[in-house]
Amino acid sequence: VLHSYHPQAKIWVSPQAFRPTASWLDAFYKHVNARYPWFGGVVFGPWVKTPIQEMREIVHPDIPIRRYPDITHSLSSQYPIPKWDLAYAMTLGRECINPRPEQEKQIHNALDEYGDGSLSYSEGSNDDVNKFIWSDQDWDPATPVIETLRDYARLFIHPEFTEGLARGLLGLETNIEGPLLINENVERTLQQWQALEQTVPDHVLSDYRFQMGLIRAYYDASVRRRLIHETELQEQAMNWLRQAESIGAIPALEKARATFLSARTSAVAQDLRQRCMALADSLYRSIGAQLTVEKHGAKAGRGNFIDNIDIPLNDAIFLISQMQSIEKLASESERLQAIHALLHRTDPGPGGFYDNFGHPNSWHRVQSRRSWKEDPGNLYSPRVSFGVGLRGQEWVHEITAKGFEGKATPLAWAHQVTTLYDVPLIITYDQLDPDSGYMLRVAYTGRFRSRMKLVADEQWLIHDFIRTGEQPVYEFVLPREATRDGLVNLIWTCGEGERGSQVAEVWMMRR
């Protein structure tokens, strides 16, 4: 129930629930359509299972629907950044400074016809740009985003730098689009903001709205430079492990670990890091922005993205943990065998298939009923979600390489393909060998820990409902009939009242 601001004001209600059942929703809409004297309308917001298009058909035509859009969160939210790079999810996190001007316009206009205005869900200054984009679109959905950004820059920062500031804010949005490793726009965006930094007057340099854009430009470039560096370090470390048979297991493990640890002794982008720290302090002094836990009093996972500026962006945490276990093995043959298994963790064998469904390379296998522009809240179609999932914790705010019982996990487990509620998750494999049988290995990770069932081609039960989150990896034999035509649709569904299906990795291995 949303707050009323006057004793005579009507009450608006929302079917917001993490695990709604059909009977619960039926009862809710029955009461809504009763149109009690105190009743004002229905609110469509985060964790509402009914798409607004269907809600408009269910409730009486004269009952208004108000939108309550989540403009403040970048993941684990109503409108997450689509297919966000894992490096950003781990560092920028859920409540970073998050200008998304073009995306906010698309989200607004995709569903605008079904609602009667909106009241945005904000948690502070981090979504400052999004507030003005959304409000402008409420006023006139035909308003170009660039005009709103020009007004914003002209009014709040400085009229002489309108165009540079507007384009700089757009650049921050393109920074978060697509794989970060190959996103060269990040460096260009930093150059644009640095040019502004060198020319604006002192009072603009200390303006918090200017600094919020500036800190993101520095931060994004810092993360990308580290990602490039640490990706190369991981490849060097794996090359040492590949030489284990020739140089010995222990020397290979030692050299690989030293390579990973050199990310600290030969750290890159330290000048960008220091600028971020200075800007974080300045933002705290000017508006009380809490971008770190210890220094600025933030709550972990709630906007403290500066705390994440040094976290490993490769698989160092998992691989070092595995190497420590290998070193304790009794014999050289055991150590070499374990190193081989580590190097081949994702290998599906000859003629097999492997997919990491947090990565865009695997999304051609995922079936989607609607495009993101048609379904930005993913109530009909799959999305990428983040978080390995910890036992005993319902909500995990920070994306780390630890999960289940707090043990180190592969980064592949930190993101998944996800469908919400009872929407089926369908993944298709084609070009299969019709003369071979297949073994399916699947990694079920994610924070939902739903009860999930898997069926092949709507005919063959692969497994009945199991509660995920108890163990990460399962193996099942696929019926020969399911793959004999060279194609199989793997279909996951949840039990009633569950939050959704989540799949991180799939191996299709020839038998």
Coordinates of C-alpha atoms in Angstrom, one line a residue:
V1 CA 0.0 0.0 0.0
L2 CA 1.4 3.4 -1.0
H3 CA 1.2 6.2 1.5
S4 CA -1.7 8.6 1.3
Y5 CA -0.8 12.3 1.8
H6 CA -4.2 13.5 3.0
P7 CA -6.9 11.9 5.2
Q8 CA -9.4 12.0 2.3
A9 CA -6.9 10.6 -0.2
K10 CA -7.7 7.3 -1.8
I11 CA -5.5 4.2 -1.3
W12 CA -3.5 2.6 -4.1
V13 CA -2.5 -1.0 -3.8
S14 CA 0.0 -3.2 -5.6
P15 CA 0.3 -7.0 -6.1
Q16 CA 4.0 -6.9 -5.2
A17 CA 5.2 -10.3 -3.9
F18 CA 8.3 -12.4 -4.3
R19 CA 6.4 -15.7 -4.5
P20 CA 2.8 -15.1 -5.5
T21 CA 0.5 -18.0 -6.1
A22 CA -2.4 -18.1 -8.6
S23 CA -5.0 -18.2 -5.8
W24 CA -3.3 -15.2 -4.1
L25 CA -3.4 -13.1 -7.3
D26 CA -7.0 -14.2 -8.0
A27 CA -8.0 -12.9 -4.6
F28 CA -6.1 -9.7 -5.1
Y29 CA -7.7 -8.8 -8.4
K30 CA -11.1 -9.9 -7.0
H31 CA -10.8 -7.2 -4.3
V32 CA -9.4 -4.7 -6.8
N33 CA -12.5 -5.1 -9.1
A34 CA -14.8 -4.7 -6.1
R35 CA -13.9 -1.0 -6.2
Y36 CA -14.2 -0.2 -2.6
P37 CA -15.0 3.5 -1.7
W38 CA -11.5 4.0 -0.3
F39 CA -9.8 2.4 -3.3
G40 CA -7.8 4.6 -5.8
G41 CA -6.1 2.3 -8.2
V42 CA -3.4 -0.3 -8.8
V43 CA 0.3 0.2 -8.8
F44 CA 2.6 -1.7 -11.3
G45 CA 6.1 -1.9 -9.9
P46 CA 9.0 -4.2 -9.0
W47 CA 8.2 -7.8 -8.2
V48 CA 4.7 -7.6 -9.7
K49 CA 4.2 -10.9 -11.6
T50 CA 1.4 -9.7 -13.8
P51 CA 2.7 -7.8 -16.9
I52 CA 1.1 -4.4 -17.1
Q53 CA -0.5 -5.3 -20.5
E54 CA -2.3 -8.2 -18.8
M55 CA -3.1 -6.2 -15.7
R56 CA -4.9 -3.6 -17.9
E57 CA -7.1 -6.5 -19.2
I58 CA -7.8 -7.9 -15.8
V59 CA -8.8 -4.8 -13.9
H60 CA -12.0 -2.8 -14.7
P61 CA -11.3 -0.2 -17.5
D62 CA -12.1 2.7 -15.2
I63 CA -9.5 1.6 -12.6
P64 CA -6.3 3.5 -13.2
I65 CA -2.9 1.9 -13.1
R66 CA 0.0 3.9 -11.9
R67 CA 3.6 2.9 -12.7
Y68 CA 6.2 2.7 -10.0
P69 CA 9.4 2.2 -12.1
D70 CA 12.6 1.2 -10.5
I71 CA 15.0 3.8 -11.9
T72 CA 17.7 3.3 -9.2
H73 CA 19.0 -0.2 -9.5
S74 CA 21.3 -1.8 -12.1
L75 CA 20.8 -5.4 -11.2
S76 CA 18.4 -7.5 -9.1
S77 CA 15.8 -5.1 -10.1
Q78 CA 12.7 -4.4 -12.2
Y79 CA 14.6 -3.1 -15.1
P80 CA 18.2 -4.4 -14.9
I81 CA 20.9 -3.3 -17.4
P82 CA 20.4 -5.8 -20.2
K83 CA 23.1 -8.5 -20.5
W84 CA 25.5 -6.4 -18.3
D85 CA 29.1 -7.4 -18.3
L86 CA 30.1 -9.3 -15.1
A87 CA 33.0 -7.0 -14.4
Y88 CA 30.6 -4.1 -14.0
A89 CA 28.1 -6.2 -12.0
M90 CA 30.8 -7.1 -9.5
T91 CA 32.3 -3.6 -9.3
L92 CA 29.6 -1.0 -9.9
G93 CA 27.0 -3.2 -8.3
R94 CA 23.4 -2.7 -7.6
E95 CA 23.2 0.9 -6.6
C96 CA 26.0 2.8 -8.4
I97 CA 25.7 6.2 -10.0
N98 CA 23.7 5.0 -13.0
P99 CA 22.7 7.4 -15.8
R100 CA 20.8 5.4 -18.4
P101 CA 19.1 8.1 -20.4
E102 CA 18.3 6.2 -23.6
Q103 CA 17.3 3.0 -21.8
E104 CA 15.0 4.9 -19.4
K105 CA 13.2 6.4 -22.4
Q106 CA 12.8 3.0 -24.0
I107 CA 11.5 1.5 -20.8
H108 CA 9.1 4.3 -20.3
N109 CA 7.7 4.3 -23.8
A110 CA 7.4 0.6 -24.2
L111 CA 4.7 0.4 -21.5
D112 CA 3.4 4.0 -21.4
E113 CA 0.1 3.4 -23.0
Y114 CA -1.0 1.0 -20.2
G115 CA -0.5 3.3 -17.2
D116 CA -1.9 6.6 -15.8
G117 CA 1.3 8.4 -14.9
S118 CA 4.1 7.2 -12.6
L119 CA 5.9 7.8 -9.3
S120 CA 9.5 6.7 -9.7
Y121 CA 11.2 4.4 -7.2
S122 CA 14.4 6.2 -6.3
E123 CA 16.9 5.6 -3.5
G124 CA 18.8 8.9 -3.7
S125 CA 21.2 10.9 -5.8
N126 CA 22.6 7.9 -7.7
D127 CA 19.7 8.0 -10.2
D128 CA 19.6 11.8 -10.5
V129 CA 19.7 11.8 -14.3
N130 CA 17.1 9.1 -14.6
K131 CA 14.6 11.1 -12.6
F132 CA 14.6 13.9 -15.1
I133 CA 14.5 11.6 -18.1
W134 CA 11.5 9.7 -16.7
S135 CA 9.7 12.9 -15.7
D136 CA 10.3 14.5 -19.2
Q137 CA 8.9 11.3 -20.8
D138 CA 5.9 11.4 -18.5
W139 CA 5.2 15.0 -19.7
D140 CA 5.9 14.2 -23.4
P141 CA 7.1 10.7 -24.6
A142 CA 8.3 12.3 -27.8
T143 CA 10.9 14.4 -26.1
P144 CA 14.4 13.5 -27.4
V145 CA 16.7 12.3 -24.6
I146 CA 19.4 14.8 -25.7
E147 CA 17.1 17.7 -25.1
T148 CA 16.5 16.6 -21.5
L149 CA 20.2 16.2 -21.0
R150 CA 20.9 19.6 -22.4
D151 CA 18.3 21.1 -20.1
Y152 CA 19.8 19.2 -17.1
A153 CA 23.3 20.4 -17.9
R154 CA 22.2 24.0 -18.6
L155 CA 20.1 24.4 -15.5
F156 CA 22.1 22.4 -12.9
I157 CA 25.8 22.6 -13.9
H158 CA 26.7 25.4 -16.4
P159 CA 25.1 26.7 -19.6
E160 CA 28.4 27.3 -21.4
F161 CA 29.2 23.5 -21.3
T162 CA 25.8 22.2 -22.2
E163 CA 26.7 20.1 -25.2
G164 CA 29.8 18.6 -23.7
L165 CA 28.0 17.6 -20.5
A166 CA 25.0 16.2 -22.4
R167 CA 27.2 14.1 -24.6
G168 CA 29.3 13.0 -21.7
L169 CA 26.3 11.6 -19.9
L170 CA 25.3 9.7 -23.0
G171 CA 28.8 8.4 -23.1
L172 CA 28.5 6.9 -19.6
E173 CA 25.5 4.9 -20.9
T174 CA 27.4 3.5 -23.9
N175 CA 30.2 2.5 -21.4
I176 CA 27.9 -0.2 -19.9
E177 CA 26.6 -1.6 -23.2
G178 CA 28.1 -4.9 -24.5
P179 CA 31.3 -6.8 -23.4
L180 CA 33.5 -4.5 -21.5
L181 CA 36.8 -6.0 -22.7
I182 CA 36.2 -4.7 -26.3
N183 CA 34.3 -1.6 -25.4
E184 CA 36.7 1.1 -26.6
N185 CA 34.1 3.8 -26.0
V186 CA 35.1 3.7 -22.3
E187 CA 38.4 5.5 -23.0
R188 CA 36.8 8.0 -25.3
T189 CA 34.2 8.8 -22.6
L190 CA 37.0 9.4 -20.1
Q191 CA 38.8 11.7 -22.5
Q192 CA 35.6 13.8 -22.9
W193 CA 35.1 14.1 -19.2
Q194 CA 38.8 14.9 -18.6
A195 CA 38.6 17.7 -21.2
L196 CA 35.6 19.2 -19.3
E197 CA 37.5 18.8 -16.1
Q198 CA 40.4 20.9 -17.4
T199 CA 38.2 23.7 -18.7
V200 CA 35.2 24.2 -16.4
P201 CA 35.4 26.9 -13.7
D202 CA 36.2 25.9 -10.1
H203 CA 32.6 26.1 -8.9
V204 CA 31.6 23.5 -11.5
L205 CA 34.6 21.2 -10.5
S206 CA 33.1 21.1 -7.0
D207 CA 29.5 20.7 -8.2
Y208 CA 28.2 17.3 -7.1
R209 CA 26.3 16.6 -10.3
F210 CA 29.4 17.2 -12.3
Q211 CA 31.4 15.0 -10.0
M212 CA 28.9 12.2 -10.2
G213 CA 29.5 12.0 -14.0
L214 CA 33.2 12.5 -13.6
I215 CA 33.7 9.7 -11.1
R216 CA 31.9 7.2 -13.3
A217 CA 34.1 8.1 -16.2
Y218 CA 37.3 7.5 -14.2
Y219 CA 35.8 4.4 -12.5
D220 CA 34.7 2.7 -15.8
A221 CA 38.1 3.2 -17.4
S222 CA 39.8 1.9 -14.3
V223 CA 37.7 -1.3 -14.3
R224 CA 38.3 -1.8 -18.1
R225 CA 42.1 -1.4 -17.8
R226 CA 42.2 -3.8 -15.0
L227 CA 40.0 -6.3 -16.8
I228 CA 42.3 -6.3 -19.8
H229 CA 45.4 -6.7 -17.6
E230 CA 44.0 -9.4 -15.4
T231 CA 42.6 -11.3 -18.3
E232 CA 46.1 -11.5 -19.7
L233 CA 47.5 -12.5 -16.3
Q234 CA 45.0 -15.4 -16.1
E235 CA 46.1 -16.6 -19.6
Q236 CA 49.7 -16.5 -18.5
A237 CA 48.9 -18.4 -15.3
M238 CA 47.0 -21.1 -17.2
N239 CA 50.0 -21.4 -19.5
W240 CA 52.2 -22.3 -16.5
L241 CA 49.7 -24.9 -15.5
R242 CA 49.8 -26.4 -19.0
Q243 CA 53.5 -26.9 -18.5
A244 CA 53.1 -28.9 -15.3
E245 CA 54.1 -32.2 -16.9
S246 CA 57.4 -30.8 -18.1
I247 CA 58.4 -28.6 -15.2
G248 CA 56.7 -30.4 -12.4
A249 CA 53.3 -29.8 -10.7
I250 CA 54.6 -27.8 -7.7
P251 CA 56.7 -25.3 -9.7
A252 CA 53.9 -24.9 -12.2
L253 CA 51.4 -24.1 -9.3
E254 CA 53.9 -21.7 -7.7
K255 CA 54.5 -19.8 -10.9
A256 CA 50.7 -19.7 -11.7
R257 CA 49.9 -18.3 -8.3
A258 CA 52.7 -15.7 -8.5
T259 CA 51.3 -14.6 -11.8
F260 CA 47.9 -14.1 -10.4
L261 CA 49.2 -12.2 -7.3
S262 CA 51.2 -9.9 -9.5
A263 CA 47.9 -8.1 -10.2
R264 CA 48.6 -6.4 -6.9
T265 CA 52.3 -5.8 -7.2
S266 CA 52.0 -4.5 -10.8
A267 CA 48.6 -2.9 -10.5
V268 CA 47.4 -0.8 -13.4
A269 CA 45.3 2.4 -13.6
Q270 CA 46.4 3.6 -10.2
D271 CA 46.1 7.2 -11.3
L272 CA 42.5 6.6 -12.1
R273 CA 41.9 4.9 -8.8
Q274 CA 43.3 7.8 -6.8
R275 CA 41.1 10.3 -8.7
C276 CA 38.1 8.1 -7.8
M277 CA 39.0 8.1 -4.2
A278 CA 39.4 11.9 -4.1
L279 CA 36.0 12.4 -5.9
A280 CA 34.3 10.0 -3.5
D281 CA 35.6 12.0 -0.5
S282 CA 34.4 15.3 -2.2
L283 CA 31.0 13.8 -2.8
Y284 CA 30.7 12.8 0.8
R285 CA 31.6 16.3 2.0
S286 CA 29.2 18.0 -0.4
I287 CA 26.1 15.8 -0.3
G288 CA 26.9 13.0 2.1
A289 CA 27.3 10.4 -0.7
Q290 CA 28.2 7.1 0.9
L291 CA 30.4 5.3 -1.6
T292 CA 32.4 3.2 0.9
V293 CA 31.5 1.4 4.0
E294 CA 34.3 2.2 6.4
K295 CA 35.1 5.8 5.4
H296 CA 31.7 7.1 4.4
G297 CA 29.3 4.9 6.4
A298 CA 27.6 3.0 3.5
K299 CA 25.8 -0.3 3.9
A300 CA 27.5 -3.1 2.1
G301 CA 25.9 -3.7 -1.3
R302 CA 24.1 -0.3 -1.2
G303 CA 26.0 2.1 -3.4
N304 CA 29.5 1.4 -2.0
F305 CA 31.0 0.8 -5.4
I306 CA 34.3 2.4 -4.6
D307 CA 34.9 -0.5 -2.2
N308 CA 34.9 -2.8 -5.2
I309 CA 37.5 -0.9 -7.2
D310 CA 40.3 -3.5 -6.5
I311 CA 38.4 -6.8 -6.5
P312 CA 39.8 -9.4 -8.9
L313 CA 38.1 -9.4 -12.3
N314 CA 39.5 -12.8 -13.4
D315 CA 39.1 -16.3 -11.8
A316 CA 42.0 -15.8 -9.4
I317 CA 40.0 -16.4 -6.2
F318 CA 38.7 -19.8 -7.5
L319 CA 41.8 -20.9 -9.2
I320 CA 44.2 -20.1 -6.3
S321 CA 41.8 -21.9 -4.0
Q322 CA 41.9 -25.0 -6.3
M323 CA 45.7 -24.8 -6.6
Q324 CA 46.1 -24.7 -2.8
S325 CA 44.1 -27.9 -2.6
I326 CA 46.1 -29.5 -5.4
E327 CA 49.4 -28.7 -3.6
K328 CA 48.3 -30.8 -0.6
L329 CA 47.8 -34.0 -2.7
A330 CA 50.1 -36.8 -1.8
S331 CA 51.7 -37.8 -5.1
E332 CA 52.9 -36.1 -8.3
S333 CA 50.5 -38.2 -10.4
E334 CA 47.6 -37.0 -8.3
R335 CA 48.6 -33.4 -8.6
L336 CA 49.1 -33.7 -12.4
Q337 CA 45.7 -35.3 -12.7
A338 CA 44.0 -32.6 -10.7
I339 CA 45.8 -29.8 -12.7
H340 CA 44.5 -31.5 -15.9
A341 CA 41.0 -31.6 -14.5
L342 CA 41.2 -27.9 -13.6
L343 CA 42.5 -26.9 -17.1
H344 CA 39.6 -28.9 -18.6
R345 CA 36.8 -27.8 -16.3
T346 CA 34.7 -26.5 -19.1
D347 CA 35.7 -29.1 -21.7
P348 CA 32.7 -31.0 -23.0
G349 CA 34.8 -33.6 -24.8
P350 CA 35.0 -34.4 -28.5
G351 CA 31.8 -33.5 -30.3
G352 CA 30.4 -31.9 -27.2
F353 CA 29.0 -28.4 -26.4
Y354 CA 29.7 -26.0 -23.5
D355 CA 27.9 -22.8 -22.7
N356 CA 28.3 -20.1 -20.1
F357 CA 24.9 -18.4 -20.1
G358 CA 26.0 -15.2 -18.5
H359 CA 28.1 -14.6 -21.5
P360 CA 26.7 -13.2 -24.8
N361 CA 28.3 -15.9 -26.9
S362 CA 25.9 -18.4 -25.6
W363 CA 22.7 -16.4 -25.9
H364 CA 21.9 -17.6 -29.4
R365 CA 20.7 -20.8 -27.8
V366 CA 18.2 -19.0 -25.5
Q367 CA 14.6 -18.7 -26.8
S368 CA 13.0 -15.4 -26.2
R369 CA 9.3 -14.6 -26.7
R370 CA 9.9 -10.8 -26.9
S371 CA 12.7 -8.4 -27.5
W372 CA 14.1 -6.2 -24.6
K373 CA 12.5 -3.1 -26.1
E374 CA 9.1 -4.8 -26.0
D375 CA 9.6 -6.4 -22.6
P376 CA 12.2 -4.4 -20.6
G377 CA 11.1 -5.9 -17.3
N378 CA 11.6 -9.5 -18.7
L379 CA 8.2 -10.7 -17.5
Y380 CA 7.8 -12.7 -20.7
S381 CA 11.4 -13.3 -21.7
P382 CA 14.8 -14.3 -20.1
R383 CA 17.4 -12.0 -18.6
V384 CA 20.9 -12.3 -17.2
S385 CA 20.9 -12.3 -13.4
F386 CA 23.8 -12.2 -11.0
G387 CA 24.9 -13.8 -7.8
V388 CA 26.0 -17.3 -6.9
G389 CA 23.7 -17.7 -4.0
L390 CA 24.5 -18.4 -0.3
R391 CA 22.8 -20.9 1.9
G392 CA 20.6 -19.2 4.4
Q393 CA 20.5 -15.9 2.7
E394 CA 17.5 -14.8 0.8
W395 CA 19.0 -11.7 -0.8
V396 CA 22.6 -11.3 -1.9
H397 CA 23.5 -7.6 -2.7
E398 CA 27.1 -8.1 -3.7
I399 CA 28.4 -10.2 -6.6
T400 CA 31.5 -12.2 -5.5
A401 CA 33.3 -15.4 -6.4
K402 CA 32.0 -17.1 -3.3
G403 CA 28.8 -19.1 -2.9
F404 CA 26.9 -22.0 -1.3
E405 CA 28.9 -22.5 1.9
G406 CA 31.2 -19.5 1.4
K407 CA 33.7 -21.4 -0.7
A408 CA 35.4 -19.9 -3.8
T409 CA 33.5 -20.6 -7.0
P410 CA 34.1 -20.0 -10.7
L411 CA 33.0 -16.6 -12.0
A412 CA 30.8 -18.5 -14.5
W413 CA 28.5 -19.3 -11.6
A414 CA 28.1 -15.6 -10.7
H415 CA 25.8 -15.0 -13.6
Q416 CA 23.0 -17.0 -15.2
V417 CA 20.2 -16.9 -17.7
T418 CA 17.0 -16.4 -15.8
T419 CA 13.3 -16.4 -16.3
L420 CA 10.9 -14.9 -13.7
Y421 CA 8.2 -16.8 -11.9
D422 CA 6.7 -19.6 -14.0
V423 CA 7.9 -18.4 -17.4
P424 CA 9.6 -21.4 -19.1
L425 CA 13.3 -21.1 -19.7
I426 CA 14.0 -22.7 -23.1
I427 CA 17.5 -23.5 -24.4
T428 CA 18.0 -25.1 -27.8
Y429 CA 20.8 -27.3 -29.0
D430 CA 21.0 -28.2 -32.6
Q431 CA 23.6 -29.9 -34.9
L432 CA 23.7 -32.8 -32.5
D433 CA 25.0 -36.2 -33.6
P434 CA 21.9 -38.3 -34.2
D435 CA 23.8 -41.5 -33.7
S436 CA 25.2 -40.6 -30.3
G437 CA 23.7 -40.4 -26.9
Y438 CA 24.3 -37.3 -24.7
M439 CA 25.0 -36.7 -21.1
L440 CA 23.8 -33.4 -19.7
R441 CA 25.8 -31.6 -17.0
V442 CA 24.2 -28.4 -15.7
A443 CA 25.2 -25.8 -13.1
Y444 CA 22.3 -24.4 -11.2
T445 CA 23.4 -21.2 -9.4
G446 CA 21.8 -17.9 -8.5
R447 CA 20.1 -16.4 -5.6
F448 CA 16.5 -17.7 -6.2
R449 CA 17.0 -21.3 -5.1
S450 CA 13.8 -22.3 -6.8
R451 CA 12.2 -25.7 -7.2
M452 CA 12.9 -26.5 -10.9
K453 CA 11.9 -29.2 -13.3
L454 CA 13.6 -30.0 -16.6
V455 CA 11.8 -31.6 -19.6
A456 CA 13.3 -32.2 -23.1
D457 CA 11.1 -31.3 -26.1
E458 CA 8.0 -31.2 -23.8
Q459 CA 8.0 -35.1 -23.8
W460 CA 10.8 -36.5 -21.8
L461 CA 11.3 -35.8 -18.1
I462 CA 15.0 -35.2 -17.3
H463 CA 14.4 -34.5 -13.7
D464 CA 11.4 -33.7 -11.5
F465 CA 11.3 -30.7 -9.2
I466 CA 14.5 -30.3 -7.2
R467 CA 15.4 -27.4 -4.9
T468 CA 18.4 -25.7 -6.4
G469 CA 21.1 -24.1 -4.2
E470 CA 21.9 -27.2 -2.3
Q471 CA 24.6 -28.3 -4.8
P472 CA 25.9 -26.5 -7.9
V473 CA 26.4 -29.2 -10.6
Y474 CA 24.1 -32.1 -11.6
E475 CA 24.4 -34.7 -14.4
F476 CA 21.6 -36.4 -16.3
V477 CA 21.4 -38.9 -19.2
L478 CA 19.3 -37.5 -22.1
P479 CA 17.0 -40.1 -23.8
R480 CA 18.3 -41.1 -27.2
E481 CA 14.9 -40.2 -28.6
A482 CA 15.3 -36.6 -27.6
T483 CA 18.4 -36.0 -29.7
R484 CA 17.9 -38.5 -32.5
D485 CA 16.7 -35.7 -34.9
G486 CA 19.8 -33.6 -34.1
L487 CA 18.0 -31.0 -32.1
V488 CA 16.7 -30.8 -28.5
N489 CA 14.8 -28.1 -26.6
L490 CA 15.7 -28.1 -22.9
I491 CA 12.8 -26.6 -20.9
W492 CA 13.0 -25.5 -17.3
T493 CA 9.9 -24.6 -15.3
C494 CA 9.4 -23.6 -11.6
G495 CA 6.9 -24.8 -9.1
E496 CA 4.0 -22.5 -8.3
G497 CA 5.0 -19.5 -6.2
E498 CA 8.7 -19.7 -7.1
R499 CA 10.8 -16.7 -8.1
G500 CA 12.2 -18.1 -11.4
S501 CA 14.5 -20.5 -13.2
Q502 CA 18.2 -20.0 -13.3
V503 CA 20.9 -21.8 -15.3
A504 CA 24.6 -20.8 -15.3
E505 CA 26.4 -23.5 -17.3
V506 CA 25.5 -26.4 -19.6
W507 CA 27.7 -29.2 -20.9
M508 CA 26.3 -31.5 -23.6
M509 CA 28.7 -34.5 -23.7
R510 CA 28.6 -37.3 -26.2
R511 CA 28.3 -40.7 -24.7

